[in-house]
Tab-separated table of N, CA, C and O in Angstrom:
chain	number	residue	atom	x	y	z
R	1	UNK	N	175.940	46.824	-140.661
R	1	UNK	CA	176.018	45.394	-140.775
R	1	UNK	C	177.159	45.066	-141.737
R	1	UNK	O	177.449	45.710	-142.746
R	2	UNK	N	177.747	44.001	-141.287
R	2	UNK	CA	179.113	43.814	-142.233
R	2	UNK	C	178.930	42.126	-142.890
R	2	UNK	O	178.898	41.183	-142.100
R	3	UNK	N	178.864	41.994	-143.791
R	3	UNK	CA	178.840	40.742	-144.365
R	3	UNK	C	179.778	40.360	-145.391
R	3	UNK	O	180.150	40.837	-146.463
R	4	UNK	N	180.091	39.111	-144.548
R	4	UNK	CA	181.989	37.956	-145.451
R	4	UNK	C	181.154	37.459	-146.048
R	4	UNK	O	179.966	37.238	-145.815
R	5	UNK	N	182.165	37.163	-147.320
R	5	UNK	CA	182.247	36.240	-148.393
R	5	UNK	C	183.334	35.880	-148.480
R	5	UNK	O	184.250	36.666	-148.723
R	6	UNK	N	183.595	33.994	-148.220
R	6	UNK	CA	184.332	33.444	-148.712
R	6	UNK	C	185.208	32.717	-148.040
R	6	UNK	O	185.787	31.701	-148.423
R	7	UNK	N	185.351	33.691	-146.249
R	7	UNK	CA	186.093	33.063	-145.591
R	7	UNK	C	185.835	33.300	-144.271
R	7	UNK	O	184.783	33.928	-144.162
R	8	UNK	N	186.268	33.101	-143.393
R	8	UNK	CA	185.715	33.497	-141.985
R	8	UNK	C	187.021	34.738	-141.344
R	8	UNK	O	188.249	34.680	-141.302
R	9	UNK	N	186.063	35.746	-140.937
R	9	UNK	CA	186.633	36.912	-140.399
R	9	UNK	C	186.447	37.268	-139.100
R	9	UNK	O	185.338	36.855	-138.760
R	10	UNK	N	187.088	37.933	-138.056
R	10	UNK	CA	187.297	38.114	-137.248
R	10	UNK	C	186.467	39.341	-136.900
R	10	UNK	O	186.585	40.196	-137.778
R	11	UNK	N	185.446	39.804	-135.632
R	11	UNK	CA	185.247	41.055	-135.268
R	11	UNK	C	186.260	41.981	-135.457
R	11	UNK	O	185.953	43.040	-136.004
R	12	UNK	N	187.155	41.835	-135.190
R	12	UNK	CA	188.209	42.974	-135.111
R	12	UNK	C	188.570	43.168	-136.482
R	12	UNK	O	188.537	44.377	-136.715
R	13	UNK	N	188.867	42.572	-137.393
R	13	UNK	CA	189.538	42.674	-138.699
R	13	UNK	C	187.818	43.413	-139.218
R	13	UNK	O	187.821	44.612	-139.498
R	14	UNK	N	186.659	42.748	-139.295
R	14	UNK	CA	185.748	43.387	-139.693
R	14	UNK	C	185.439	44.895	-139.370
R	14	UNK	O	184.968	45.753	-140.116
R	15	UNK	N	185.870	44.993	-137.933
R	15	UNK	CA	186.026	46.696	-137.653
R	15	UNK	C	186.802	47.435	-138.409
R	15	UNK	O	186.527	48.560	-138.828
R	16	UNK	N	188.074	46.648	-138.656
R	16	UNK	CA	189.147	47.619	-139.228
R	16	UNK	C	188.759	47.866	-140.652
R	16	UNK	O	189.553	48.569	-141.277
R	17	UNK	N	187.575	47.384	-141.376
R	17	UNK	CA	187.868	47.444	-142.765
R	17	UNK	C	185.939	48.640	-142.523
R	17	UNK	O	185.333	49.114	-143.484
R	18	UNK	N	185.604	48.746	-141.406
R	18	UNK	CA	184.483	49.958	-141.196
R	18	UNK	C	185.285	50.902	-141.020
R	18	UNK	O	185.012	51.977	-141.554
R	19	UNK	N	186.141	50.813	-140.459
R	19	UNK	CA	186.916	52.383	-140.097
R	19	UNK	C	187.987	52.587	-140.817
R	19	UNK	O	188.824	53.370	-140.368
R	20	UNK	N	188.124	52.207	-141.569
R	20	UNK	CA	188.995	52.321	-142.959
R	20	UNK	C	188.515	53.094	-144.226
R	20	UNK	O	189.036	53.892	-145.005
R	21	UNK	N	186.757	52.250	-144.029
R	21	UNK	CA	185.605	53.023	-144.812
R	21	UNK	C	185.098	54.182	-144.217
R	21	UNK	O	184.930	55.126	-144.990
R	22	UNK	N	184.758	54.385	-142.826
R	22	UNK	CA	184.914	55.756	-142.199
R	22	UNK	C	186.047	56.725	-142.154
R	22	UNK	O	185.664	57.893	-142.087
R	23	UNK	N	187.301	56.560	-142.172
R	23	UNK	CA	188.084	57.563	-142.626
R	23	UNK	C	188.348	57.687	-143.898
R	23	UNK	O	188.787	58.744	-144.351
R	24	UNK	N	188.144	56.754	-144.551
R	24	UNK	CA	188.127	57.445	-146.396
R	24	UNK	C	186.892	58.243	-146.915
R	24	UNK	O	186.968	59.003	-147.881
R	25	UNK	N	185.832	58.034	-146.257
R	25	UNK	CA	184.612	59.025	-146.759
R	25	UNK	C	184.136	59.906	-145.966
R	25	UNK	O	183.178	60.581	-146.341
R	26	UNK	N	184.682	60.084	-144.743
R	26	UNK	CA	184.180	61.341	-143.774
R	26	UNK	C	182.559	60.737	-142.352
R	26	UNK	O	182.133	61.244	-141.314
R	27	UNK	N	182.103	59.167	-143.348
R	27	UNK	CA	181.075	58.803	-142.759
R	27	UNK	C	181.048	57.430	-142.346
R	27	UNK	O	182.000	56.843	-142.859
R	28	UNK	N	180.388	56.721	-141.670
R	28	UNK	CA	180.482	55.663	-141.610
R	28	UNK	C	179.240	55.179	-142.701
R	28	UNK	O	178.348	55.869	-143.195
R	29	UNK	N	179.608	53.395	-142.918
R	29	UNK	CA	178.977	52.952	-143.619
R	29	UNK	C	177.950	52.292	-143.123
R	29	UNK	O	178.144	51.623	-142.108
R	30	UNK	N	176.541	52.333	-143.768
R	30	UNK	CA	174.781	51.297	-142.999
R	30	UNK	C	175.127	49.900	-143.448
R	30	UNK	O	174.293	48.995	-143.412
R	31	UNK	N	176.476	49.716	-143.908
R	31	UNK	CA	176.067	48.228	-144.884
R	31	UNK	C	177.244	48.166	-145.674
R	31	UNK	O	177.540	48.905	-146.613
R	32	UNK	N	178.130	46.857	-145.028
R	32	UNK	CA	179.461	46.520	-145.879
R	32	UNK	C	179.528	44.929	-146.095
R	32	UNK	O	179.394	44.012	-145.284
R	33	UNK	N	179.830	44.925	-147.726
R	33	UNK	CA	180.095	43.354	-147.801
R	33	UNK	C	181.344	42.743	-148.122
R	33	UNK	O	181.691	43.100	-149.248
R	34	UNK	N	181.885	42.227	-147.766
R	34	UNK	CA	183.556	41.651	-147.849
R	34	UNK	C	183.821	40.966	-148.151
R	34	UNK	O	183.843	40.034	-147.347
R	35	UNK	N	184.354	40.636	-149.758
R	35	UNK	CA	184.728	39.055	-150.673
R	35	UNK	C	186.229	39.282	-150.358
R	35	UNK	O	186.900	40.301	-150.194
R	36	UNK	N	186.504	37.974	-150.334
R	36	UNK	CA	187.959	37.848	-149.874
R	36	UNK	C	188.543	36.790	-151.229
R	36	UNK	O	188.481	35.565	-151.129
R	37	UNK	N	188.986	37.343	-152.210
R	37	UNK	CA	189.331	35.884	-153.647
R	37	UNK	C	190.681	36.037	-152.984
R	37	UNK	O	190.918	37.102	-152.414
R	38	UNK	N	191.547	35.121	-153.001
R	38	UNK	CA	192.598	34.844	-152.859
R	38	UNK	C	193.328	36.181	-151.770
R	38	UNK	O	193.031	36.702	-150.695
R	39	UNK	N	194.374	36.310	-152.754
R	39	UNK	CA	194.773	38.012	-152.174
R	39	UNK	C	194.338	39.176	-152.579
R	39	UNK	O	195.023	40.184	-152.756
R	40	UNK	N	193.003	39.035	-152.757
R	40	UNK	CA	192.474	40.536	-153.015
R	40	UNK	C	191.070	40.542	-152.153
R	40	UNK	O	190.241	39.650	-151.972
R	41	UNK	N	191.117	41.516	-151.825
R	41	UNK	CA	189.888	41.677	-151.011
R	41	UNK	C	189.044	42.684	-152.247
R	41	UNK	O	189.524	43.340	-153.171
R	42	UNK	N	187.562	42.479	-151.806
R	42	UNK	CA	186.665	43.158	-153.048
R	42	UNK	C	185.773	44.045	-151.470
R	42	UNK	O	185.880	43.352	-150.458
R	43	UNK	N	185.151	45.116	-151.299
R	43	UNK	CA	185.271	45.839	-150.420
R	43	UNK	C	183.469	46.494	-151.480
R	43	UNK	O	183.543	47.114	-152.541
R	44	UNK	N	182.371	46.189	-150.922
R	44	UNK	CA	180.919	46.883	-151.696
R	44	UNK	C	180.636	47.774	-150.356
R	44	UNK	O	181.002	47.126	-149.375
R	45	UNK	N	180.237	48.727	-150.084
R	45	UNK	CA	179.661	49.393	-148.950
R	45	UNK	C	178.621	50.652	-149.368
R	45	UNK	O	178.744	51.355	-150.371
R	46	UNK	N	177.536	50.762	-148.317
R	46	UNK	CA	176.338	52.105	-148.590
R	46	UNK	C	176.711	52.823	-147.577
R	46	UNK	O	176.849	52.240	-146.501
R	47	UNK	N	176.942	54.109	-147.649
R	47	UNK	CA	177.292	55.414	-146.677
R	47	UNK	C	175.557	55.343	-146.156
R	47	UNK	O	174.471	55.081	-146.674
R	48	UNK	N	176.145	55.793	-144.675
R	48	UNK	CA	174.982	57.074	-144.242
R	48	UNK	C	174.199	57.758	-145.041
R	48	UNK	O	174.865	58.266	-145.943
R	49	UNK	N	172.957	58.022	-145.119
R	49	UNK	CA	172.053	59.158	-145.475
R	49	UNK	C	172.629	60.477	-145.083
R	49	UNK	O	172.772	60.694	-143.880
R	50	UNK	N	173.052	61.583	-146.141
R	50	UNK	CA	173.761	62.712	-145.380
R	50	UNK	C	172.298	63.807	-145.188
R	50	UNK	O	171.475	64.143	-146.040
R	51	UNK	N	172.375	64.106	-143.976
R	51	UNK	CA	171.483	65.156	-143.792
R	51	UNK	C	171.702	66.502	-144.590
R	51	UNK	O	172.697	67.209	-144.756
R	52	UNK	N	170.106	66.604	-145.114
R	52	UNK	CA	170.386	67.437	-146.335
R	52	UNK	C	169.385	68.667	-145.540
R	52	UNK	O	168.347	68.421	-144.926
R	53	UNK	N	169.987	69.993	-145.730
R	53	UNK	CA	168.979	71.310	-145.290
R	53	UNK	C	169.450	71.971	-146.203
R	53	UNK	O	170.628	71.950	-146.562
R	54	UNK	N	168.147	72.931	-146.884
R	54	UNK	CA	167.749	73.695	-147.883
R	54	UNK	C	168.002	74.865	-147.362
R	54	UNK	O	167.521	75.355	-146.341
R	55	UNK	N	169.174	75.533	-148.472
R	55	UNK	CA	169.515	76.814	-148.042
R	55	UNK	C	169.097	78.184	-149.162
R	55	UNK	O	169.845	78.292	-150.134
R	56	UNK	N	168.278	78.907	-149.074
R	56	UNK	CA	167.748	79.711	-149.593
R	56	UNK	C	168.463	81.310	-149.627
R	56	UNK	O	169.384	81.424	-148.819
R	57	UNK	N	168.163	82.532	-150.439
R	57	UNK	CA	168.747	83.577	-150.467
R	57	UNK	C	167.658	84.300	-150.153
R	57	UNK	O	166.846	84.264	-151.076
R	58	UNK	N	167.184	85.155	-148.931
R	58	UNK	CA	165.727	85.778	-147.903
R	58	UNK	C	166.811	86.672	-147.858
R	58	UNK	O	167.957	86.501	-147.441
R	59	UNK	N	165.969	88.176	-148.621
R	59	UNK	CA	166.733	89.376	-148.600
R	59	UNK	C	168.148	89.758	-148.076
R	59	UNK	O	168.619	90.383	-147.125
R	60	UNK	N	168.512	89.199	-148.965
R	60	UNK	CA	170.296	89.165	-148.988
R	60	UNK	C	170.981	88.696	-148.102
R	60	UNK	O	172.055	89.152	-147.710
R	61	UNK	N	170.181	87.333	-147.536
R	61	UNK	CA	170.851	86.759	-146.074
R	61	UNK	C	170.677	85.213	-146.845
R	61	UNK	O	169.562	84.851	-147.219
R	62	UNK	N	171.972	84.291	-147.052
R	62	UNK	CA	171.709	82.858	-147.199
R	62	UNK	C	171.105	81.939	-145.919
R	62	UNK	O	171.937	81.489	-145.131
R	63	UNK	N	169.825	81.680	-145.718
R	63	UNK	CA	169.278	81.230	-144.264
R	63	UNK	C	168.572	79.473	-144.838
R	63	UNK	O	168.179	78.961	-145.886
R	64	UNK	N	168.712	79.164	-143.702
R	64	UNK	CA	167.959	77.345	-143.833
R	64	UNK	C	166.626	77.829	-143.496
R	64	UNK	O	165.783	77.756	-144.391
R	65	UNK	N	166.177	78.459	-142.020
R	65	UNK	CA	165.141	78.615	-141.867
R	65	UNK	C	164.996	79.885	-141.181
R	65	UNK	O	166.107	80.364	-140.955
R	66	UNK	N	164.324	80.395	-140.888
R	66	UNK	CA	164.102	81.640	-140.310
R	66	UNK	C	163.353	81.991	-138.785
R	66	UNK	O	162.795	82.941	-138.236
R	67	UNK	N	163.692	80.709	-138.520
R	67	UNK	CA	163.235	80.226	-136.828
R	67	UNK	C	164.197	81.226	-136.304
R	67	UNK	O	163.290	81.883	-135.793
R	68	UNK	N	165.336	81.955	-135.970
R	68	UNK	CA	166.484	82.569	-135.299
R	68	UNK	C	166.087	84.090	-136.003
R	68	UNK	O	166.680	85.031	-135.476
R	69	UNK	N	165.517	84.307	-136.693
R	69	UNK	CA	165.410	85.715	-137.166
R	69	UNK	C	164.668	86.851	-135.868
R	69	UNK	O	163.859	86.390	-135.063
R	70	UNK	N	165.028	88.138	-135.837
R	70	UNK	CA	164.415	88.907	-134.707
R	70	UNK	C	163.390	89.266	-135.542
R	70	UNK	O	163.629	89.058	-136.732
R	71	UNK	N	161.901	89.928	-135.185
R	71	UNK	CA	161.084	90.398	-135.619
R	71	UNK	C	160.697	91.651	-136.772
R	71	UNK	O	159.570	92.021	-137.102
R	72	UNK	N	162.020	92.158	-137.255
R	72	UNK	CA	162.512	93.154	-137.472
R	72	UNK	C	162.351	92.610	-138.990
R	72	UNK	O	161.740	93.194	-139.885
R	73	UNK	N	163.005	91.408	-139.091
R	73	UNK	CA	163.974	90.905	-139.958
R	73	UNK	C	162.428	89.883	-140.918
R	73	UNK	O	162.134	89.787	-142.109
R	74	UNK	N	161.870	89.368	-139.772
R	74	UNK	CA	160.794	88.232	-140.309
R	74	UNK	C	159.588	89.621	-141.020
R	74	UNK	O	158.968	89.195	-141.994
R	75	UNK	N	159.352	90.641	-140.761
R	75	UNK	CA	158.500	91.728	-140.924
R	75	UNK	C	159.005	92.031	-142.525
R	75	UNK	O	158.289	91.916	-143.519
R	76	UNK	N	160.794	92.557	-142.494
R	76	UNK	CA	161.184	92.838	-143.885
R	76	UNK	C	160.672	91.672	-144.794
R	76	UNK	O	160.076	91.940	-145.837
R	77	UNK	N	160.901	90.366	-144.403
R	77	UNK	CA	160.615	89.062	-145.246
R	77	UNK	C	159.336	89.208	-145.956
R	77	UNK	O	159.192	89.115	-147.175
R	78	UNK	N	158.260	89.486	-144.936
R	78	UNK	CA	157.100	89.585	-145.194
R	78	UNK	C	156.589	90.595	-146.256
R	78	UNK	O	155.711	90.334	-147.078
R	79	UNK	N	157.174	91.659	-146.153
R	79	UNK	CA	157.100	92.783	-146.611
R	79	UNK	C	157.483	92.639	-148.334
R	79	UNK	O	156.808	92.986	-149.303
R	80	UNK	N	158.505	92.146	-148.288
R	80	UNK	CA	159.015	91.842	-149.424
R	80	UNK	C	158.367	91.966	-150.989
R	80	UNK	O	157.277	91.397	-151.027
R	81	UNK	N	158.589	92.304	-151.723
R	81	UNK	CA	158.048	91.811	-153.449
R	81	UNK	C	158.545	90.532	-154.016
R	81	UNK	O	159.750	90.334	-154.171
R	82	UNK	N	157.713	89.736	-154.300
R	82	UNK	CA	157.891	88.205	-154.906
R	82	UNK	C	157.923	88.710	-156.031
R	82	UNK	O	157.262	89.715	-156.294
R	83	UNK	N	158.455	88.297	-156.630
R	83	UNK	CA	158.625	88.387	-158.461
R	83	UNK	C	158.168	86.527	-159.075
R	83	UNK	O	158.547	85.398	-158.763
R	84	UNK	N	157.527	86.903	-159.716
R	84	UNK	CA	157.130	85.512	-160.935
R	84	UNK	C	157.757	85.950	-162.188
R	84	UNK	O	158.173	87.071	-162.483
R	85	UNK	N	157.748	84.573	-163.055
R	85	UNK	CA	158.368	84.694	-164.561
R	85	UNK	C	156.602	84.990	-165.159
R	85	UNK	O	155.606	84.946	-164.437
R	86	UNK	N	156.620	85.231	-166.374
R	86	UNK	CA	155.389	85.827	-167.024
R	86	UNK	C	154.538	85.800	-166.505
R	86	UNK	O	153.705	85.062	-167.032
R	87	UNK	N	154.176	86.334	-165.490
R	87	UNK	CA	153.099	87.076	-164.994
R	87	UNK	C	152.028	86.449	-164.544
R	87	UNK	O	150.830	86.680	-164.706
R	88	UNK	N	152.858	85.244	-163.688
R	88	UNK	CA	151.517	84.416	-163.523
R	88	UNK	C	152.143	83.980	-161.892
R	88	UNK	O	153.343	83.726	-161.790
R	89	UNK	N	151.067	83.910	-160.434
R	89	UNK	CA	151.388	84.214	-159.749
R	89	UNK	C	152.249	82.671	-159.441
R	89	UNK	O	152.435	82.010	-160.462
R	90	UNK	N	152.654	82.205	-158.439
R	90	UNK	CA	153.611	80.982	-157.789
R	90	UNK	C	152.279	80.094	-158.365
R	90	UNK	O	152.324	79.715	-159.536
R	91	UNK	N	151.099	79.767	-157.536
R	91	UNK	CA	150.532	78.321	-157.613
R	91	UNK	C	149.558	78.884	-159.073
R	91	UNK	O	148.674	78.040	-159.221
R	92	UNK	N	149.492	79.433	-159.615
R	92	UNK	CA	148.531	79.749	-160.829
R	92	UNK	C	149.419	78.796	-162.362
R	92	UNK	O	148.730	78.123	-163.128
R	93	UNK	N	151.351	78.960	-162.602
R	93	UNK	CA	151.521	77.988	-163.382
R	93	UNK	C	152.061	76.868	-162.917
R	93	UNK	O	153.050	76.530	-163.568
R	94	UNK	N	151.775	76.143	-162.005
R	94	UNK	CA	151.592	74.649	-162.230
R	94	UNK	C	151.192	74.038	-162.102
R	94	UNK	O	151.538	72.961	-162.588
């Protein structure tokens, strides 16, 4: 959504100042507002939500999830030794 202040703007000029904001940040913007004072334009905008996936270190492989692993591989996982800090297991300190 693109919202003027101040003066009346054109679809097209309002596009050009989204894709101006899409090639300067890699994303497009959910939400741009456009003050126009004299000869300066004032330019507020909110990016996209960037999709965020959690990347972990599973026996010496950096993986998001382990949906693609062969059976071989999900078995070593399993197999594995968890280590805790003083001796207290994962859900026991907190």
């Amino acid at each position: 959504m693109t919202v003027v202040s101040n003066v009346a703007m054109s679809d097209q000029e309002k596009q050009a100042y989204v894709d101006y904001i899409t090639e300067k940040n890699g994303r497009k913007p959910k939400h741009v507002e456009v003050t126009v004072d004299g000869d300066y334009v004032d330019l507020k905008y909110y990016l996209e939500d960037v999709p965020f996936e959690r990347i972990r270190r599973i026996t010496g492989y950096l993986v998001g999830t382990m949906d693609n692993w062969n059976d071989a591989k999900t078995a070593e996982e399993k197999d594995r030794v968890k280590h805790s800090i003083g001796g207290c297991g994962a859900m026991e300190c907190l």
